[in-house]
Coordinates of C-alpha atoms in Angstrom, one line a residue:
Chain A
M14 CA 103.2 96.6 22.4
Y15 CA 103.5 99.7 24.6
E16 CA 100.3 98.7 26.4
N17 CA 101.7 95.3 27.0
V18 CA 104.8 96.7 28.6
Q19 CA 102.6 99.0 30.8
E20 CA 100.6 95.9 31.8
L21 CA 103.7 94.0 32.6
L22 CA 105.2 96.8 34.7
R23 CA 101.9 97.1 36.6
F24 CA 101.9 93.4 37.2
I25 CA 105.5 93.3 38.5
G26 CA 105.0 96.6 40.3
Q27 CA 102.5 95.2 42.8
P28 CA 103.9 94.5 46.3
W29 CA 105.3 90.9 46.2
P30 CA 104.1 88.3 48.6
W31 CA 106.8 86.6 50.7
Y32 CA 106.9 83.5 48.6
V33 CA 107.6 85.4 45.4
G34 CA 110.3 87.5 47.2
G35 CA 111.9 84.4 48.7
G36 CA 111.7 82.5 45.4
M37 CA 113.4 85.3 43.5
I38 CA 116.2 85.4 46.1
A39 CA 116.7 81.7 45.4
V40 CA 116.8 82.5 41.7
V41 CA 119.6 85.0 42.4
L42 CA 121.4 82.4 44.4
F43 CA 121.1 79.9 41.6
I44 CA 122.3 82.3 38.9
L45 CA 125.4 83.2 40.9
L46 CA 126.2 79.5 41.6
F47 CA 125.7 78.8 37.9
L48 CA 128.2 81.5 37.2
G49 CA 130.6 80.0 39.7
K50 CA 130.2 82.6 42.4
E51 CA 128.9 82.6 45.9
F52 CA 126.1 85.1 47.0
G53 CA 127.4 87.4 49.7
I54 CA 126.9 91.2 49.6
S55 CA 128.9 92.3 52.7
A56 CA 132.2 91.1 51.2
N57 CA 132.0 94.3 49.1
F58 CA 132.9 96.4 52.1
R59 CA 136.2 94.7 52.4
T60 CA 136.8 95.0 48.7
M61 CA 135.9 98.8 48.8
C62 CA 138.4 99.2 51.7
A63 CA 141.1 97.4 49.8
A64 CA 140.4 99.4 46.6
N65 CA 140.9 102.6 48.7
G66 CA 144.3 101.5 49.8
A67 CA 143.6 99.9 53.2
G68 CA 146.0 97.1 52.2
D69 CA 148.8 99.4 53.3
M70 CA 147.4 99.5 56.8
A71 CA 146.2 96.0 57.6
S72 CA 147.0 92.6 56.0
F73 CA 143.3 91.8 56.0
F74 CA 142.9 94.1 53.1
K75 CA 145.9 92.8 51.2
F76 CA 144.2 90.4 48.7
D77 CA 143.5 90.3 45.0
Y78 CA 140.5 92.6 45.3
Q79 CA 140.1 92.9 41.5
S80 CA 139.0 89.3 41.6
Q81 CA 136.0 90.6 43.6
A82 CA 134.9 93.1 40.9
W83 CA 132.0 90.9 39.9
N84 CA 130.5 91.3 43.4
L85 CA 130.8 95.1 43.2
M86 CA 128.8 94.8 40.0
V87 CA 126.1 92.9 41.8
A88 CA 126.0 95.7 44.4
L89 CA 125.9 98.3 41.6
G90 CA 123.1 96.3 39.9
A91 CA 121.2 96.4 43.2
V92 CA 121.4 100.2 43.2
F93 CA 120.0 100.2 39.7
G94 CA 117.3 97.7 40.7
G95 CA 116.3 100.0 43.5
Y96 CA 116.2 103.0 41.2
F97 CA 114.1 101.2 38.6
A98 CA 111.6 99.8 41.1
A99 CA 111.2 103.2 42.8
Q100 CA 110.8 105.0 39.5
A101 CA 109.0 102.6 37.2
L102 CA 107.4 99.9 39.3
H103 CA 106.0 101.3 42.5
P104 CA 107.0 104.8 43.5
E105 CA 105.0 105.0 46.7
M106 CA 105.9 101.6 48.1
L107 CA 104.6 101.2 51.6
S108 CA 105.5 98.8 54.4
N109 CA 102.4 96.7 54.8
I110 CA 103.2 95.9 58.5
S111 CA 100.7 94.5 60.9
P112 CA 98.4 96.7 63.1
E113 CA 100.2 95.3 66.2
T114 CA 103.5 96.6 64.9
V115 CA 102.0 100.1 64.3
E116 CA 100.8 100.0 67.9
T117 CA 104.2 99.1 69.1
L118 CA 105.7 102.0 67.1
N119 CA 103.1 104.4 68.6
S120 CA 103.9 103.2 72.1
L121 CA 107.5 104.2 71.4
G122 CA 106.4 107.7 70.4
L123 CA 106.9 107.0 66.6
E124 CA 103.7 108.4 65.0
Y125 CA 102.7 106.2 62.1
E126 CA 99.3 105.3 60.8
Y127 CA 98.3 101.8 59.8
G128 CA 98.2 101.4 56.0
K129 CA 100.3 104.5 55.5
V130 CA 103.7 103.4 56.8
P131 CA 106.6 104.3 54.4
L132 CA 109.6 102.2 53.6
V133 CA 112.2 103.8 55.9
L134 CA 112.0 105.5 59.3
K135 CA 111.9 109.2 58.5
E136 CA 113.2 110.0 62.0
A137 CA 116.6 108.7 60.8
Y138 CA 116.7 108.2 57.1
S139 CA 115.7 111.7 55.9
W140 CA 118.2 114.6 56.0
E141 CA 116.0 116.2 58.8
G142 CA 116.1 113.0 60.7
F143 CA 119.8 112.4 60.2
F144 CA 120.8 115.8 61.6
T145 CA 119.4 114.9 65.0
L146 CA 121.5 113.0 67.6
R147 CA 119.3 109.9 67.5
G148 CA 119.1 110.0 63.7
A149 CA 122.8 110.2 63.3
I150 CA 123.3 107.4 65.8
M151 CA 120.8 105.2 64.0
V152 CA 122.5 105.7 60.7
L153 CA 126.2 105.8 61.6
L154 CA 126.3 103.4 64.6
S155 CA 124.1 100.8 62.9
G156 CA 126.2 101.0 59.7
F157 CA 129.4 100.6 61.7
L158 CA 128.0 97.6 63.6
V159 CA 126.8 96.0 60.4
G160 CA 130.1 96.5 58.7
F161 CA 132.1 95.3 61.7
G162 CA 129.9 92.4 62.6
A163 CA 129.5 91.1 59.1
R164 CA 133.2 90.8 58.6
Y165 CA 133.8 89.4 62.1
A166 CA 131.2 86.8 61.5
G167 CA 132.4 86.2 58.0
G168 CA 129.1 87.0 56.3
C169 CA 125.8 88.8 56.5
T170 CA 122.2 87.8 55.8
S171 CA 123.0 86.8 52.2
G172 CA 126.3 85.0 52.9
H173 CA 125.2 83.2 56.1
A174 CA 121.4 83.1 56.4
I175 CA 120.9 82.3 52.7
S176 CA 124.1 80.9 51.1
G177 CA 125.5 79.3 54.3
I178 CA 122.4 77.6 55.6
S179 CA 121.4 76.5 52.1
N180 CA 124.8 74.7 52.2
L181 CA 123.9 73.2 55.6
Q182 CA 126.9 74.9 57.3
W183 CA 126.4 74.9 61.1
P184 CA 128.7 78.0 61.5
S185 CA 126.2 79.9 59.4
L186 CA 123.3 78.7 61.6
L187 CA 125.4 79.9 64.6
A188 CA 125.9 83.3 63.0
V189 CA 122.1 83.6 62.4
V190 CA 121.5 82.7 66.0
G191 CA 123.9 85.6 66.8
F192 CA 122.1 87.9 64.3
F193 CA 118.8 87.3 66.2
T194 CA 120.3 87.5 69.6
G195 CA 121.8 90.9 68.8
G196 CA 118.7 92.0 67.1
L197 CA 116.4 91.1 70.0
I198 CA 118.7 92.8 72.5
M199 CA 118.8 96.0 70.3
I200 CA 115.1 96.2 69.6
N201 CA 113.9 95.4 73.2
F202 CA 116.5 96.9 75.4
I203 CA 118.6 99.5 73.6
F204 CA 116.4 101.0 70.8
P205 CA 113.8 102.5 73.2
Y206 CA 116.6 104.5 74.9
I207 CA 118.1 105.7 71.7
L208 CA 114.7 107.0 70.7
K209 CA 114.6 109.2 73.8
L210 CA 117.8 111.0 72.9
Chain B
M5 CA 131.8 93.7 28.7
F6 CA 129.1 91.1 28.8
N7 CA 130.9 89.6 31.9
T8 CA 130.3 92.9 33.7
F9 CA 126.8 93.2 32.4
K10 CA 125.6 89.9 33.6
Y11 CA 126.5 90.6 37.2
I12 CA 124.9 94.0 37.0
L13 CA 121.8 92.2 35.7
V14 CA 121.8 89.7 38.7
G15 CA 122.1 92.6 41.1
F16 CA 119.3 94.4 39.2
I17 CA 117.0 91.4 39.7
F18 CA 118.1 91.2 43.4
G19 CA 117.4 95.0 43.9
I20 CA 113.9 94.8 42.4
T21 CA 113.2 91.7 44.6
M22 CA 114.3 93.4 47.8
Y23 CA 112.2 96.5 47.0
Q24 CA 109.1 94.8 45.8
S25 CA 109.0 92.3 48.6
E26 CA 109.4 95.1 51.2
A27 CA 112.6 93.4 52.5
V28 CA 114.3 96.9 52.3
S29 CA 111.7 98.3 54.8
W30 CA 113.1 99.4 58.2
F31 CA 109.6 98.6 59.5
R32 CA 109.6 95.1 58.2
I33 CA 112.8 94.4 60.1
F34 CA 111.3 96.0 63.3
E35 CA 108.2 93.8 62.9
M36 CA 110.4 90.7 62.4
F37 CA 112.3 91.3 65.6
H38 CA 109.0 91.7 67.4
F39 CA 107.7 88.4 65.9
Q40 CA 104.5 90.3 64.7
S41 CA 104.4 89.0 61.2
F42 CA 105.4 86.0 59.1
H43 CA 106.4 88.1 56.1
M44 CA 110.2 88.3 56.6
Y45 CA 110.4 84.7 57.9
G46 CA 108.5 83.7 54.9
I47 CA 111.0 85.4 52.5
I48 CA 114.1 84.0 54.2
G49 CA 112.5 80.6 54.8
T50 CA 111.4 80.2 51.1
A51 CA 114.9 81.3 49.9
V52 CA 116.5 78.8 52.3
V53 CA 114.3 75.8 51.5
L54 CA 114.8 76.4 47.7
G55 CA 118.4 77.2 48.4
I56 CA 119.0 73.9 50.0
I57 CA 117.5 72.1 47.0
I58 CA 119.6 74.2 44.6
V59 CA 122.9 73.7 46.5
Q60 CA 122.2 69.9 46.9
G61 CA 121.5 69.9 43.1
F62 CA 125.0 71.4 42.5
K63 CA 126.7 69.2 45.0
R64 CA 125.3 66.0 43.6
G65 CA 126.2 67.0 40.1
V66 CA 122.5 67.2 38.9
L67 CA 123.2 70.9 38.3
K68 CA 126.4 72.2 36.6
D69 CA 127.8 75.6 36.0
F70 CA 127.7 77.3 32.7
H71 CA 131.0 75.6 31.6
H72 CA 129.3 72.2 32.5
H73 CA 131.7 71.9 35.4
D74 CA 130.9 70.8 38.9
V75 CA 130.5 73.7 41.4
T76 CA 132.6 73.2 44.5
F77 CA 131.6 74.6 47.9
Q78 CA 134.0 75.7 50.6
D79 CA 133.1 74.6 54.1
K80 CA 133.0 77.4 56.6
N81 CA 135.8 77.3 59.2
K82 CA 134.5 75.5 62.3
S83 CA 134.8 77.7 65.4
I84 CA 132.3 79.4 67.7
P85 CA 133.4 82.8 68.9
R86 CA 133.6 84.6 65.6
Y87 CA 130.2 83.5 64.4
L88 CA 128.5 84.1 67.7
I89 CA 130.1 87.4 68.7
G90 CA 130.3 88.7 65.2
G91 CA 126.7 87.7 64.6
I92 CA 125.5 89.5 67.7
I93 CA 127.4 92.7 66.7
F94 CA 125.8 92.4 63.2
G95 CA 122.4 91.8 64.7
L96 CA 122.6 94.9 66.9
G97 CA 123.3 97.0 63.8
W98 CA 120.7 95.2 61.6
A99 CA 117.9 95.8 64.1
L100 CA 118.9 99.4 64.7
G101 CA 119.4 100.3 61.1
G102 CA 116.7 98.1 59.7
A103 CA 118.9 97.3 56.7
C104 CA 121.5 94.7 56.1
P105 CA 124.2 95.1 53.4
G106 CA 122.0 94.2 50.4
P107 CA 119.1 96.6 51.1
M108 CA 121.5 99.5 51.8
F109 CA 122.6 99.4 48.2
V110 CA 119.0 99.1 47.0
L111 CA 117.8 102.0 49.1
I112 CA 120.6 104.3 47.8
G113 CA 119.1 103.7 44.3
A114 CA 115.5 103.9 45.5
G115 CA 116.0 107.6 46.4
Y116 CA 117.2 107.6 50.1
P117 CA 120.6 109.2 49.8
V118 CA 121.2 109.0 53.6
F119 CA 122.0 105.4 53.0
I120 CA 125.3 106.5 51.3
L121 CA 126.4 107.6 54.8
F122 CA 125.2 104.2 56.2
L123 CA 127.4 102.5 53.5
F124 CA 130.4 104.7 54.5
A125 CA 129.8 103.8 58.2
A126 CA 129.7 100.1 57.2
M127 CA 133.0 100.5 55.3
A128 CA 134.4 102.1 58.5
G129 CA 133.2 99.2 60.5
T130 CA 134.8 96.7 58.2
F131 CA 138.0 98.8 58.2
A132 CA 138.0 98.8 62.0
Y133 CA 137.6 95.1 62.1
G134 CA 140.5 94.6 59.7
M135 CA 142.7 96.8 61.9
I136 CA 142.0 94.9 65.2
R137 CA 141.4 91.5 63.7
S138 CA 144.4 89.8 65.2
K139 CA 143.4 90.8 68.7
L140 CA 139.9 89.4 68.5
P141 CA 138.9 85.8 69.4
H142 CA 137.9 83.8 66.2

């Protein structure tokens, strides 16, 4: 029995190919629709603001946020899922990115070696990295833009790119065009300068 | 109790999925925006193709919710500025931070506590939007 569990954990713990990852996201979308809910993670930021009393300061945060408790539970579950995967499934998960991407990183002065790239950029997402100007900008400015932009656009990757496009909503397609426009501007024209700070 | 638990379970599956498929990786997002791999496009594309089939199944009544009721979908409001401008702002942050809202929760659990600050910054961004919302084109 114990060996079977070990075997199963080892099997699930392999890095998943894209079609398994995408398929499982569709499973999540299906379960939420089956439960009568729409998949959209960034709505939680609004709920958290409202739960902290932001309703007194802007009408945008005056809504029945307790009706959104289910979505906070999804976010909490995602924290647990991350913990479980990192502890029990694959502690040393790597980013199996292409050799070209590693070359691009090296050309920007980010020293990473092909086949040994971790999950997050240590220059920003470690405490040493965060307490540098560029690290702090990468964490705080990007978080701010993600939170601001997601609500302005009415959704993020899950709400627009997955839920919205699955429902053939052209506003969601437009939002995704925006996501990629912003992303390409950042990665090509702004990010190289932030790295030099 | 069970009601709470089932949503935590959905999030748990989502979290494992994002981690195991490397969708939480800063480098995978960097690679995606450089068009140097199919991986992220494959993940999103597979989810969308299956998602279209699932949503159509619900809309045509082939699939029902757990009460055996029809699932209704709200159409997004039709406008251009909010999706385009908001989308661009989101994209700037997504590419810089390498994480969208889902992965930031997963990474907090996976042992990268700096993402708690990322989460606070995202809440601050949403709060700022709520404060100036009436002055923005939608």
